[in-house]
Structure formats: structure tokens, C-alpha cells
PDB file of C-alpha atoms in Angstrom:
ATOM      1  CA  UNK O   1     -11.219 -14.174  -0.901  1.00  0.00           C
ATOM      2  CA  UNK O   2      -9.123 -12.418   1.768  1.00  0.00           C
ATOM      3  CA  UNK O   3      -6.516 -11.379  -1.472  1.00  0.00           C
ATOM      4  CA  UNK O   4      -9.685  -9.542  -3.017  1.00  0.00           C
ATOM      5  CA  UNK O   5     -10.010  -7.459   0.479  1.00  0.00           C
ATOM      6  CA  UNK O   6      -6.409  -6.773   0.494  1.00  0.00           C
ATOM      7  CA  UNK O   7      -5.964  -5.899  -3.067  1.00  0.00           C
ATOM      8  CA  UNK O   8      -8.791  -3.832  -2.891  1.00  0.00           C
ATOM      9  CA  UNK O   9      -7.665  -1.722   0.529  1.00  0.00           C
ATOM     10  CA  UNK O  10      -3.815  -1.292  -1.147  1.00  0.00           C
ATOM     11  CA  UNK O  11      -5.827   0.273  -3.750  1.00  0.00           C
ATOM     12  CA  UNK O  12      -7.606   2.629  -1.746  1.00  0.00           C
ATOM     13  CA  UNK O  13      -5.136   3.473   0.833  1.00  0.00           C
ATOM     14  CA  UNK O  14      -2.299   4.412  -2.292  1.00  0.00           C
ATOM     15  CA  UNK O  15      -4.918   6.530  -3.769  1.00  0.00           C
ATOM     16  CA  UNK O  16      -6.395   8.344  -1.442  1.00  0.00           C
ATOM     17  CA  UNK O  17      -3.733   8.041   1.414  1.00  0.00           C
ATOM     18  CA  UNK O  18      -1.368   9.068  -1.073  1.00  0.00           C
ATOM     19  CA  UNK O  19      -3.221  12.092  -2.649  1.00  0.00           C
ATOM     20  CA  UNK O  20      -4.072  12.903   0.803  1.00  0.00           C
ATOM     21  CA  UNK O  21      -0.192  12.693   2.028  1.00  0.00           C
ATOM     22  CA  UNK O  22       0.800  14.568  -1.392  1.00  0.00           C
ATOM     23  CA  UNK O  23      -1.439  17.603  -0.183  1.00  0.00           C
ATOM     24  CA  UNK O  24      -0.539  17.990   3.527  1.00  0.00           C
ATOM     25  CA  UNK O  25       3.393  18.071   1.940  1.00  0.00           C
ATOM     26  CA  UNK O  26       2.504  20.623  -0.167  1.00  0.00           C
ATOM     27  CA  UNK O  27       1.115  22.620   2.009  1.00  0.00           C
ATOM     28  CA  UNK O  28       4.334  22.773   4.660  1.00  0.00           C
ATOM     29  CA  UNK O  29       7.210  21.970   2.063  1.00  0.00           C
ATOM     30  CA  UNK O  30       5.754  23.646  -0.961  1.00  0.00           C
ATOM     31  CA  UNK O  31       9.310  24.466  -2.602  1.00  0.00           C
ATOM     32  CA  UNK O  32      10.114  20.855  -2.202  1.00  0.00           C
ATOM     33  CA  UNK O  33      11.941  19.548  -5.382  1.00  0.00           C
ATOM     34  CA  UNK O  34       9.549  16.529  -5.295  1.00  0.00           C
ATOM     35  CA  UNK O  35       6.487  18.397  -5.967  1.00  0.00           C
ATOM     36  CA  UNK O  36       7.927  19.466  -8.880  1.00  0.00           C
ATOM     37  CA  UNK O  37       7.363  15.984 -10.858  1.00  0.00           C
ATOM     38  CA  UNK O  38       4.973  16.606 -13.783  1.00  0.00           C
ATOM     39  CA  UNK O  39       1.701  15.037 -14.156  1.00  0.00           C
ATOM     40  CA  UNK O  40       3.102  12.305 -16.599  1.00  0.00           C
ATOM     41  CA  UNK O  41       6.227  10.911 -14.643  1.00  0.00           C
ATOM     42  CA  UNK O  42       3.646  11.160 -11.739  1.00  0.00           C
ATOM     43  CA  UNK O  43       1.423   8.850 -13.224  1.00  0.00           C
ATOM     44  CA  UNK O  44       4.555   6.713 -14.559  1.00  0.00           C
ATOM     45  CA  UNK O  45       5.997   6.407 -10.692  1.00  0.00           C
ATOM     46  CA  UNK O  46       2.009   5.533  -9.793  1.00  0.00           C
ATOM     47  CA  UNK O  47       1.893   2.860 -12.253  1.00  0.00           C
ATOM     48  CA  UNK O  48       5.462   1.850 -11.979  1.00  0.00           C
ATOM     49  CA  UNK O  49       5.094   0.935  -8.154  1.00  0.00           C
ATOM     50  CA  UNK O  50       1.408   0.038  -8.664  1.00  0.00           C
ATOM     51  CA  UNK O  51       2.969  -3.419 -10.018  1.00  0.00           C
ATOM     52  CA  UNK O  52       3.980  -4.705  -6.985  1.00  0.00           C
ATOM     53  CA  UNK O  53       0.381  -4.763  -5.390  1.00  0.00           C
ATOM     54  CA  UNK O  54      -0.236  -8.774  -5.708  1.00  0.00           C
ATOM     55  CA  UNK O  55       2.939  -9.117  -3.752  1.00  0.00           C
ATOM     56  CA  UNK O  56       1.905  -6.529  -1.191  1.00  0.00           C
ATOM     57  CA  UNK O  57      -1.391  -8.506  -0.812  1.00  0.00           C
ATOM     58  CA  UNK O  58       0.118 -11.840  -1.415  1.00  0.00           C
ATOM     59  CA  UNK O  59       2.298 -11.657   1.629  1.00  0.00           C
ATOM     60  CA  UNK O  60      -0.868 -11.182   4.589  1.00  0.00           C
ATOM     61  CA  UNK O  61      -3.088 -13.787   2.395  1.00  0.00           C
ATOM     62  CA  UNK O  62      -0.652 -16.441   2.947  1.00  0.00           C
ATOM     63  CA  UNK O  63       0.194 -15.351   6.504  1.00  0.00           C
ATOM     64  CA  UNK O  64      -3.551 -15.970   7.343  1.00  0.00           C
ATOM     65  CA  UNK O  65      -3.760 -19.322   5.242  1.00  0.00           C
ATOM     66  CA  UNK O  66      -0.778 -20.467   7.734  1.00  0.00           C
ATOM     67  CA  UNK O  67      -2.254 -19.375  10.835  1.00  0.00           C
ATOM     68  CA  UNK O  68      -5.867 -20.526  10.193  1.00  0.00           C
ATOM     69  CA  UNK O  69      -4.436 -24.263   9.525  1.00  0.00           C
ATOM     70  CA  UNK O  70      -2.148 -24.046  12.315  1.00  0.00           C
ATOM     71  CA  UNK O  71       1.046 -23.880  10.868  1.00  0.00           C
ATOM     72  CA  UNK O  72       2.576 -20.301  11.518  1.00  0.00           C
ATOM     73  CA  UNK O  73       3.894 -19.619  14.897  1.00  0.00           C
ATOM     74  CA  UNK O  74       2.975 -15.834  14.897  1.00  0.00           C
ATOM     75  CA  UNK O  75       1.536 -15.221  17.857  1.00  0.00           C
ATOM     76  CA  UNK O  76      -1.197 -12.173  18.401  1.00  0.00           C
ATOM     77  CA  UNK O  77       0.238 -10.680  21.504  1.00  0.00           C
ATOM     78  CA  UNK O  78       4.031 -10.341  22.642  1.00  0.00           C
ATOM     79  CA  UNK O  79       3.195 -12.172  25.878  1.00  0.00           C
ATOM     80  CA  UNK O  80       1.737 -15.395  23.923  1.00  0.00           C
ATOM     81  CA  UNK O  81       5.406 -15.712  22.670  1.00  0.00           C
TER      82      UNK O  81
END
């Protein structure tokens, strides 16, 4: 179930990290060519990128699978290496 956490979060943080980042950019570049996307190719670029979310949660869900059976070599801290 550690997918489900991850999927959920990517969700979360691209919505309302990326609304949040949108604003803060508008407010100190707001002539920025960027900003001048309309709602609809918005959405498009939202949905677009929004289809590589299993892959961004895929990726840490099998990293944990490997280290909770023992067979990644990650280490937590630099000096375990």
C-alpha cells in the first residue's frame, strides 16, 4: 500500500505545490511569457504530464520493496557507505 501513499502525495504536492509555485511567479515575473498559457493548454500540460504519476510513484515503491527484503544496497546515511 506504500504506491497508494505515494500516488496520493504526487497528487497533492502537483496541485497545490504547483498552484502555489504558479502564484508566487506571478507575483515577481508577472510579464513572464509563461503565464500567458490559456486555461485550456493549461489543463492539457496538467493532464499531459499528469500521466507519468505511476512511474513517479512506481520508482520509491520498489526502492522500499528492495530495501525491506534486503536486497538494495542504499544506505540511509553517507557514512554507512
Amino acid at each position: 500500500f506504500v504506491w497508494i501513499f505515494y500516488y496520493t502525495f504526487i497528487h497533492v504536492l502537483y496541485y497545490a505545490a504547483g498552484w502555489g509555485i504558479r502564484q508566487l511567479f506571478k507575483l515577481r515575473h508577472p510579464t513572464a511569457s509563461n503565464l500567458k498559457l490559456s486555461r485550456a493548454d493549461q489543463w492539457k500540460q496538467i493532464r499531459h504530464s499528469e500521466s507519468a504519476f505511476p512511474m513517479y510513484c512506481l520508482v520509491p515503491t520498489i526502492g522500499d520493496v528492495l530495501a525491506h527484503h534486503g536486497w538494495s544496497q542504499a544506505t540511509s546515511t553517507f557514512e554507512e557507505c
